[in-house]
Short mmCIF file of C-alpha atoms in Angstrom, two decimals:
data_model
loop_
_atom_site.label_atom_id
_atom_site.label_comp_id
_atom_site.label_asym_id
_atom_site.label_seq_id
_atom_site.Cartn_x
_atom_site.Cartn_y
_atom_site.Cartn_z
CA MET A 1 0.00 0.00 0.00
CA SER A 2 1.21 3.52 -0.72
CA HIS A 3 -0.20 7.03 -0.67
CA HIS A 4 0.20 9.52 -3.45
CA ALA A 5 0.17 13.27 -3.81
CA ALA A 6 -1.99 14.96 -6.41
CA PRO A 7 -0.97 14.06 -9.98
CA SER A 8 1.77 16.33 -11.28
CA ASP A 9 4.81 16.19 -13.53
CA HIS A 10 7.57 17.79 -11.51
CA GLY A 11 10.42 15.77 -12.90
CA SER A 12 13.66 15.29 -11.00
CA ILE A 13 13.98 18.04 -8.37
CA ASP A 14 16.48 18.30 -5.50
CA LEU A 15 14.61 19.91 -2.60
CA LEU A 16 16.67 18.36 0.16
CA SER A 17 19.72 20.60 -0.19
CA PRO A 18 17.97 23.99 -0.03
CA ILE A 19 15.79 22.87 2.88
CA LEU A 20 18.73 21.55 4.91
CA ASN A 21 20.82 24.61 4.13
CA HIS A 22 18.06 26.92 5.44
CA LEU A 23 16.56 24.76 8.17
CA SER A 24 16.85 27.35 10.97
CA PRO A 25 15.33 30.35 9.12
CA LEU A 26 12.75 28.04 7.54
CA SER A 27 11.65 26.80 10.97
CA ALA A 28 11.51 30.37 12.32
CA ARG A 29 9.39 31.51 9.38
CA ILE A 30 7.00 28.57 9.77
CA GLN A 31 6.65 29.44 13.46
CA ALA A 32 5.87 33.08 12.66
CA ILE A 33 3.27 32.15 10.03
CA LEU A 34 1.56 29.73 12.39
CA ASP A 35 1.46 32.28 15.20
CA SER A 36 -0.16 34.90 12.98
CA GLN A 37 -2.46 32.84 10.77
CA ALA A 38 -3.18 29.39 12.22
CA PRO A 39 -5.77 28.42 14.84
CA ALA A 40 -4.14 28.16 18.27
CA PRO A 41 -3.37 24.67 19.59
CA GLY A 42 -6.09 23.29 21.83
CA PRO A 43 -5.81 23.25 25.63
CA THR A 44 -3.90 20.39 27.22
CA ALA A 45 -3.39 19.26 30.80
CA GLN A 46 -0.43 20.81 32.66
CA PRO A 47 1.97 19.16 35.11
CA LEU A 48 1.91 20.89 38.52
CA ARG A 49 3.59 20.62 41.86
CA ALA A 50 1.33 20.18 44.88
CA GLY A 51 -0.37 23.49 45.66
CA GLU A 52 0.31 25.07 42.26
CA PHE A 53 -2.46 26.27 39.95
CA PRO A 54 -2.58 25.84 36.16
CA ASP A 55 -1.62 28.71 33.87
CA ALA A 56 -4.81 30.04 32.29
CA THR A 57 -2.95 31.77 29.43
CA PRO A 58 -4.07 30.38 26.04
CA THR A 59 -1.51 28.20 24.27
CA THR A 60 0.18 29.55 21.14
CA TRP A 61 2.33 27.82 18.56
CA SER A 62 5.39 29.52 20.06
CA ASP A 63 4.63 27.84 23.39
CA LEU A 64 5.31 24.51 21.73
CA LYS A 65 9.02 25.37 21.47
CA ALA A 66 9.55 24.04 24.99
CA ASP A 67 8.03 20.75 23.87
CA GLN A 68 9.84 20.73 20.58
CA PRO A 69 10.87 19.36 18.17
CA LEU A 70 7.42 19.86 16.61
CA LEU A 71 8.61 21.85 13.60
CA VAL A 72 11.80 19.85 13.25
CA ARG A 73 9.81 16.63 13.34
CA SER A 74 7.38 17.99 10.76
CA LEU A 75 10.19 19.01 8.44
CA ARG A 76 11.97 15.70 8.96
CA ALA A 77 8.73 13.91 8.15
CA LEU A 78 8.39 16.04 5.05
CA LEU A 79 11.84 14.98 3.90
CA THR A 80 12.18 11.37 4.95
CA SER A 81 8.65 10.25 4.22
CA LEU A 82 8.93 11.14 0.56
CA GLY A 83 12.32 9.54 0.15
CA LEU A 84 13.98 12.89 -0.45
CA ALA A 85 16.66 12.14 2.14
CA GLN A 86 17.47 8.81 0.51
CA THR A 87 17.24 9.88 -3.12
CA PRO A 88 17.13 13.69 -3.30
CA GLY A 89 16.22 14.65 -6.81
CA ASN A 90 13.85 11.74 -7.33
CA TYR A 91 10.63 12.92 -5.71
CA SER A 92 7.81 10.70 -6.92
CA GLY A 93 4.93 11.96 -4.77
CA GLU A 94 4.57 8.52 -3.19
CA TYR A 95 4.80 7.27 0.40
CA PRO A 96 6.01 3.77 1.17
CA GLN A 97 3.85 2.05 3.79
CA LYS A 98 6.62 2.35 6.40
CA GLU A 99 6.52 6.13 6.10
CA VAL A 100 2.72 6.18 6.08
CA ASP A 101 2.80 4.35 9.41
CA PHE A 102 5.41 6.79 10.76
CA LEU A 103 3.30 9.83 9.87
CA LEU A 104 0.09 8.33 11.24
CA ALA A 105 1.87 7.56 14.51
CA LEU A 106 3.40 11.06 14.61
CA GLY A 107 0.00 12.68 14.11
CA HIS A 108 -1.39 10.57 16.94
CA ASP A 109 1.54 11.52 19.17
CA LEU A 110 1.28 15.27 18.50
CA ARG A 111 -2.22 15.36 20.00
CA LYS A 112 -0.50 15.83 23.36
CA HIS A 113 0.53 19.30 22.16
CA GLY A 114 -3.08 20.26 21.45
CA LEU A 115 -2.85 19.54 17.72
CA GLU A 116 -5.89 17.95 16.13
CA ALA A 117 -6.91 17.33 12.52
CA GLU A 118 -8.03 20.93 11.96
CA HIS A 119 -4.53 22.28 12.63
CA TYR A 120 -2.76 20.43 9.83
CA GLY A 121 -4.22 22.37 6.94
CA ALA A 122 -2.65 25.48 8.47
CA LEU A 123 0.64 23.64 8.97
CA ALA A 124 0.70 22.56 5.31
CA ARG A 125 0.09 26.12 4.15
CA ALA A 126 2.80 27.40 6.51
CA LEU A 127 5.31 24.87 5.15
CA GLY A 128 4.56 25.91 1.61
CA GLN A 129 4.53 29.66 2.32
CA ALA A 130 7.75 29.50 4.34
CA GLY A 131 9.41 27.67 1.46
CA ALA A 132 8.40 30.47 -0.90
CA ASP A 133 9.61 33.15 1.54
CA VAL A 134 12.93 31.61 2.55
CA LEU A 135 14.06 29.30 -0.24
CA THR A 136 14.98 30.25 -3.78
CA LEU A 137 12.82 27.80 -5.68
CA ASP A 138 11.54 27.90 -9.21
CA GLU A 139 7.85 27.36 -9.91
CA GLN A 140 8.25 23.62 -10.41
CA ALA A 141 10.17 23.07 -7.18
CA GLN A 142 7.71 25.19 -5.20
CA ALA A 143 4.81 23.11 -6.51
CA THR A 144 6.66 19.95 -5.52
CA LEU A 145 7.24 21.29 -2.00
CA GLU A 146 3.57 22.21 -1.62
CA ASP A 147 2.46 18.77 -2.83
CA ALA A 148 4.78 17.14 -0.33
CA ALA A 149 3.56 19.39 2.50
CA ASP A 150 -0.10 18.66 1.67
CA LEU A 151 0.37 14.90 1.69
CA THR A 152 2.52 14.93 4.82
CA CYS A 153 -0.01 17.00 6.75
CA HIS A 154 -2.94 14.98 5.41
CA LEU A 155 -1.45 11.84 6.93
CA LEU A 156 -0.63 13.65 10.17
CA ALA A 157 -4.28 14.71 10.36
CA LEU A 158 -5.46 11.16 9.75
CA GLY A 159 -3.17 9.99 12.54
CA SER A 160 -4.69 12.50 14.96
CA GLN A 161 -8.12 10.98 14.32
CA ARG A 162 -7.07 7.39 15.05
CA SER A 163 -8.10 7.54 18.70
CA THR A 164 -11.21 8.85 20.40
CA ALA A 165 -9.49 8.82 23.81
CA THR A 166 -8.63 12.11 25.50
CA ALA A 167 -5.21 13.27 24.29
CA THR A 168 -3.97 14.11 27.79
CA ARG A 169 -5.25 13.60 31.31
CA THR A 170 -3.88 14.27 34.77
CA ALA A 171 -2.72 11.83 37.42
CA GLU A 172 -2.13 12.67 41.08
CA VAL A 173 0.93 11.30 42.86
CA LEU A 174 -0.24 9.12 45.75
CA ASP A 175 3.01 7.60 46.99
CA VAL A 176 6.76 7.98 46.45
CA ALA A 177 9.10 5.25 47.71
CA GLU A 178 12.81 4.57 47.34
CA ALA A 179 13.40 1.06 46.00
CA TYR A 180 17.19 1.24 45.63
CA PRO A 181 19.32 4.17 46.84
CA GLY A 182 21.88 3.89 44.07
CA ASP A 183 25.64 3.56 44.20
CA GLU A 184 27.37 6.61 42.79
CA GLU A 185 30.86 5.10 42.98
CA ALA A 186 29.77 2.05 41.00
CA GLY A 187 27.75 4.18 38.57
CA ARG A 188 24.47 2.52 39.51
CA PRO A 189 21.45 4.87 39.46
CA ALA A 190 18.82 4.98 42.17
CA ILE A 191 15.42 3.38 41.57
CA GLY A 192 12.09 4.67 42.88
CA VAL A 193 8.53 3.39 42.86
CA ILE A 194 5.90 6.07 42.29
CA ARG A 195 2.17 5.42 42.41
CA VAL A 196 -0.35 7.73 40.77
CA GLN A 197 -4.08 7.81 40.09
CA GLU A 198 -5.55 9.03 36.83
CA SER A 199 -8.28 11.66 37.02
CA SER A 200 -10.05 10.16 34.00
CA PRO A 201 -8.82 6.61 33.38
CA GLN A 202 -8.22 5.84 29.70
CA PRO A 203 -7.90 2.40 28.09
CA TRP A 204 -4.45 0.99 27.37
CA TRP A 205 -3.08 -2.52 27.01
CA THR A 206 -1.18 -4.06 29.89
CA GLY A 207 2.49 -4.23 28.90
CA GLN A 208 2.41 -0.93 27.01
CA TYR A 209 4.31 2.20 28.02
CA LEU A 210 2.78 5.64 28.55
CA ASP A 211 3.82 9.11 27.49
CA VAL A 212 4.35 11.01 30.75
CA ARG A 213 5.10 14.65 31.58
CA THR A 214 6.05 15.76 35.09
CA PRO A 215 6.63 19.21 36.66
CA TYR A 216 10.30 18.48 37.44
CA GLY A 217 13.47 19.36 35.58
CA ASP A 218 12.91 20.28 31.94
CA THR A 219 9.29 18.97 32.06
CA GLN A 220 9.81 17.14 28.76
CA TRP A 221 7.60 14.22 27.74
CA GLN A 222 9.12 10.80 28.36
CA TYR A 223 8.07 7.17 28.27
CA LEU A 224 7.45 5.20 31.47
CA HIS A 225 6.19 1.62 31.83
CA PRO A 226 3.37 0.91 34.27
CA ALA A 227 4.18 -2.01 36.56
CA THR A 228 0.47 -2.66 37.13
CA PRO A 229 -2.31 -3.67 34.74
CA ALA A 230 -4.77 -1.12 33.41
CA ASN A 231 -7.72 -0.86 35.80
CA PRO A 232 -10.97 1.13 36.08
CA ASP A 233 -9.71 2.99 39.16
CA GLY A 234 -6.82 4.50 37.19
CA LEU A 235 -4.20 3.35 39.72
CA ILE A 236 -0.74 3.09 38.15
CA GLU A 237 2.64 2.16 39.60
CA PHE A 238 5.78 3.38 37.82
CA HIS A 239 9.31 2.08 38.40
CA VAL A 240 11.73 4.93 37.69
CA ARG A 241 15.48 4.43 37.28
CA GLY A 242 17.54 7.60 37.59
CA ASP A 243 19.59 7.06 34.46
CA SER A 244 18.88 10.44 32.87
CA GLU A 245 18.70 14.03 34.10
CA THR A 246 14.92 14.08 33.73
CA ARG A 247 14.44 10.84 35.66
CA ARG A 248 16.88 11.89 38.37
CA ALA A 249 14.74 14.99 38.82
CA ILE A 250 11.65 12.81 39.26
CA LEU A 251 13.33 10.78 41.98
CA ALA A 252 14.67 13.86 43.75
CA GLU A 253 11.59 16.08 43.58
CA ALA A 254 8.40 14.00 43.32
CA GLN A 255 5.98 14.61 46.20
CA VAL A 256 2.56 13.29 47.14
CA GLY A 257 -0.08 15.59 45.68
CA ASP A 258 1.89 16.56 42.57
CA GLN A 259 0.03 16.42 39.26
CA TRP A 260 1.50 14.51 36.34
CA VAL A 261 0.15 14.48 32.80
CA LEU A 262 -0.34 11.24 30.88
CA GLY A 263 -0.60 10.97 27.12
CA ALA A 264 -0.94 8.12 24.65
CA SER A 265 0.08 4.50 25.16
CA TYR A 266 2.51 2.63 22.92
CA GLY A 267 4.10 -0.77 22.49
CA PHE A 268 3.07 -4.33 21.71
CA LEU A 269 4.43 -6.37 24.62
CA SER A 270 1.65 -8.79 25.54
CA VAL A 271 0.70 -12.39 26.34
CA ASP A 272 -2.05 -13.84 24.14
CA ALA A 273 -4.54 -15.58 26.42
CA GLU A 274 -5.44 -18.04 23.66
CA ASP A 275 -1.86 -19.21 23.15
CA GLU A 276 -1.26 -22.31 25.29
CA ARG A 277 2.54 -22.30 25.07
CA PRO A 278 4.54 -21.57 28.24
CA VAL A 279 5.95 -18.10 28.76
CA CYS A 280 9.58 -17.11 29.36
CA MET A 281 10.10 -13.54 30.59
CA ILE A 282 13.56 -11.93 30.67
CA ALA A 283 13.80 -8.59 32.48
CA GLN A 284 16.77 -6.38 33.24
CA ASP A 285 16.57 -3.59 35.83
CA THR A 286 13.34 -1.55 35.50
CA GLY A 287 12.53 -3.52 32.35
CA LEU A 288 10.78 -5.63 34.97
CA ALA A 289 7.88 -3.13 35.17
CA PRO A 290 5.86 -4.18 32.08
CA LEU A 291 6.52 -7.87 32.75
CA ARG A 292 5.33 -7.47 36.35
CA ALA A 293 2.15 -5.86 35.01
CA LEU A 294 1.63 -8.81 32.67
CA LEU A 295 2.18 -11.27 35.53
CA LEU A 296 -0.53 -9.57 37.55
CA GLU A 297 -2.86 -9.76 34.56
CA LEU A 298 -2.05 -13.44 33.99
CA ALA A 299 -2.94 -14.14 37.62
CA GLN A 300 -6.50 -13.07 36.84
CA GLN A 301 -6.91 -15.82 34.22
CA PRO A 302 -8.61 -19.12 35.16
CA GLU A 303 -5.63 -21.13 33.95
CA PRO A 304 -2.48 -19.03 33.56
CA PRO A 305 0.30 -20.52 31.41
CA GLU A 306 3.43 -21.93 32.98
CA THR A 307 5.69 -18.89 33.30
CA ALA A 308 9.37 -18.46 34.11
CA LEU A 309 10.57 -14.96 34.99
CA TYR A 310 14.32 -14.30 34.82
CA VAL A 311 14.93 -10.97 36.50
CA GLY A 312 18.42 -9.53 36.20
CA ALA A 313 20.48 -6.66 37.61
CA ASP A 314 24.12 -5.70 38.04
CA SER A 315 23.99 -6.33 41.79
CA VAL A 316 21.72 -8.17 44.20
CA ALA A 317 20.78 -4.88 45.85
CA GLU A 318 19.28 -3.70 42.54
CA LEU A 319 16.81 -6.59 42.50
CA TYR A 320 14.46 -4.14 44.18
CA GLU A 321 11.24 -6.06 43.58
CA LEU A 322 12.58 -9.50 44.45
CA PRO A 323 10.79 -10.00 47.82
CA SER A 324 7.41 -9.35 46.15
CA LEU A 325 8.25 -11.55 43.17
CA LEU A 326 9.22 -14.45 45.41
CA GLY A 327 5.92 -13.94 47.21
CA PHE A 328 4.12 -14.21 43.88
CA ALA A 329 5.97 -17.46 43.14
CA ARG A 330 4.92 -18.92 46.50
CA ALA A 331 1.29 -17.98 45.87
CA TRP A 332 1.09 -18.99 42.20
CA ASP A 333 2.16 -22.51 41.30
CA TRP A 334 2.39 -21.60 37.62
CA LEU A 335 5.15 -19.02 38.22
CA ARG A 336 8.88 -19.64 38.66
CA VAL A 337 11.14 -16.67 39.52
CA VAL A 338 14.88 -16.84 38.85
CA PRO A 339 16.93 -13.87 40.16
CA VAL A 340 20.20 -13.20 38.34
CA ALA A 341 22.89 -10.71 39.36
CA ALA A 342 26.23 -9.91 37.75
CA GLU A 343 27.76 -10.14 41.22
CA ALA A 344 26.47 -12.04 44.26
CA ALA A 345 27.48 -9.63 47.03
CA GLY A 346 24.66 -7.89 48.88
CA ILE A 347 22.18 -10.68 49.59
CA GLU A 348 22.04 -9.54 53.20
CA ASP A 349 20.55 -6.21 52.07
CA LEU A 350 17.36 -7.93 50.88
CA THR A 351 15.50 -8.30 54.15
CA GLY A 352 13.79 -11.65 54.62
CA THR A 353 15.03 -13.19 51.37
CA SER A 354 18.57 -14.34 52.23
CA ALA A 355 17.62 -17.91 53.08
CA GLU A 356 15.26 -18.15 50.14
CA LEU A 357 17.97 -16.93 47.76
CA ASP A 358 20.41 -19.60 48.87
CA GLY A 359 20.66 -21.91 45.87
CA LEU A 360 18.22 -19.79 43.85
CA LEU A 361 20.33 -16.78 42.89
CA ARG A 362 22.27 -17.11 39.64
CA VAL A 363 25.40 -15.08 38.95
CA GLY A 364 25.69 -13.69 35.43
CA HIS A 365 23.08 -12.38 33.00
CA ALA A 366 19.38 -13.16 32.93
CA VAL A 367 19.31 -14.19 29.27
CA ASN A 368 22.19 -16.64 29.75
CA ALA A 369 20.40 -18.24 32.70
CA ALA A 370 17.25 -18.65 30.61
CA ILE A 371 19.24 -20.18 27.76
CA ARG A 372 21.05 -22.61 30.08
CA ASP A 373 17.72 -23.71 31.55
CA GLY A 374 16.19 -24.14 28.11
CA ALA A 375 13.28 -22.01 29.29
CA TRP A 376 12.97 -20.39 25.86
CA GLN A 377 12.35 -23.66 24.03
CA ASP A 378 8.80 -24.03 22.72
CA ALA A 379 7.85 -20.91 24.70
CA ARG A 380 6.75 -17.38 24.06
CA VAL A 381 9.73 -15.20 25.03
CA LEU A 382 9.26 -11.62 26.28
CA VAL A 383 12.37 -9.45 26.72
CA SER A 384 12.36 -6.03 28.39
CA GLY A 385 15.11 -3.63 29.44
CA LYS A 386 17.34 -0.93 28.04
CA GLU A 387 17.92 -0.94 24.29
CA ALA A 388 21.45 -2.37 24.49
CA GLN A 389 20.34 -5.03 26.97
CA VAL A 390 17.40 -6.07 24.82
CA SER A 391 19.53 -6.22 21.66
CA ALA A 392 22.18 -8.35 23.38
CA SER A 393 19.51 -10.68 24.79
CA VAL A 394 17.83 -11.10 21.41
CA ASP A 395 21.18 -11.85 19.74
CA ALA A 396 21.95 -14.47 22.40
CA LEU A 397 18.54 -16.12 22.02
CA LEU A 398 18.79 -16.25 18.24
CA ALA A 399 22.30 -17.69 18.49
CA ALA A 400 20.91 -20.38 20.82
CA GLY A 401 18.36 -21.33 18.17
CA ALA A 402 15.28 -19.33 19.07
CA ASP A 403 12.84 -18.53 16.26
CA PRO A 404 12.37 -14.75 15.81
CA GLU A 405 8.62 -15.41 15.80
CA GLN A 406 8.91 -16.52 19.43
CA LEU A 407 10.28 -13.19 20.59
CA SER A 408 8.42 -10.10 21.78
CA VAL A 409 10.63 -7.24 22.94
CA ASP A 410 10.30 -3.82 24.52
CA LYS A 411 12.84 -1.21 25.58
CA ALA A 412 12.14 0.20 29.04
#
């Protein structure tokens, strides 16, 4: 499947070079045109500290600069989606399906900035007008640019209409707890568990991650994985690892009563209830969160599948959820929990689990333990963690003989 611009005969035109050479003034001109001519973005929920009140000032296009890169993303979409970046000078007016999917997803994502379908006509006109004002294009090239802008923005608008759910909603912080204090000398970030409650619960699939904005640090949107299943009460538990400036700010500043903002849900990590094969879960660090949520959902089934959870960390102390997981394993005969740490020191720090860990703890990496046990064979395999961890785990599983169709991965 592909999407096409309006029929035209623009020949071979190189638009990439002039756009890239004038990206900064082009973006500034687009911003100015939108501010003066386009309908203002719609209202969105605001992150607030406890006791603060929302800013009642109407949102303008310029206000989106703090949440950028809106214009940069739009221009990048304009270029890459039409293949101009790959083959500049061979614009065909056609979108490959991969780029169609990218633009639809981008349009859905930009709803969190207050952009709905009605805003994209104005954005297309601004892209075309800014090109005429800033770039030195002949009539043919200008027509090509306008065609590309129209098709790009049409697909962005379609993407914004894919969901009827509210684009953003608030969530109040109910509880903030330290799960692991961190070890600065060893370069191991702290981990916190933060529980919130949505003001207007929206549907999402257990195992997905959510777009989240908090009032701390640079207040940028980021992705966090719920460690609990979706529920009608809107109660969500997040596991936050302080491995970035934004997440360190969350751990340092989050207080009960603060207001977070939640956006769309993403990801495809799931366990099909109709699939009778056993399940092998491999989690590293806070990659445990979505797998924990799926475990809690599986526990609600009449006959959950046999499930092995390999939960890994650099040190025993970072196995922050281990006492609860071992409790799950005692309560659910279908669940086996295998803790794996790169080094064994620190068992004594896990109150009440030392004796239970004797003979249970593996030293090394979670994926290697799963491979040695053969837990992946004839099973559905779910892998979650940081991108490098997930990639290394997938490579190891494939090298061991796993079928790619067995694997479902997510990057926490």
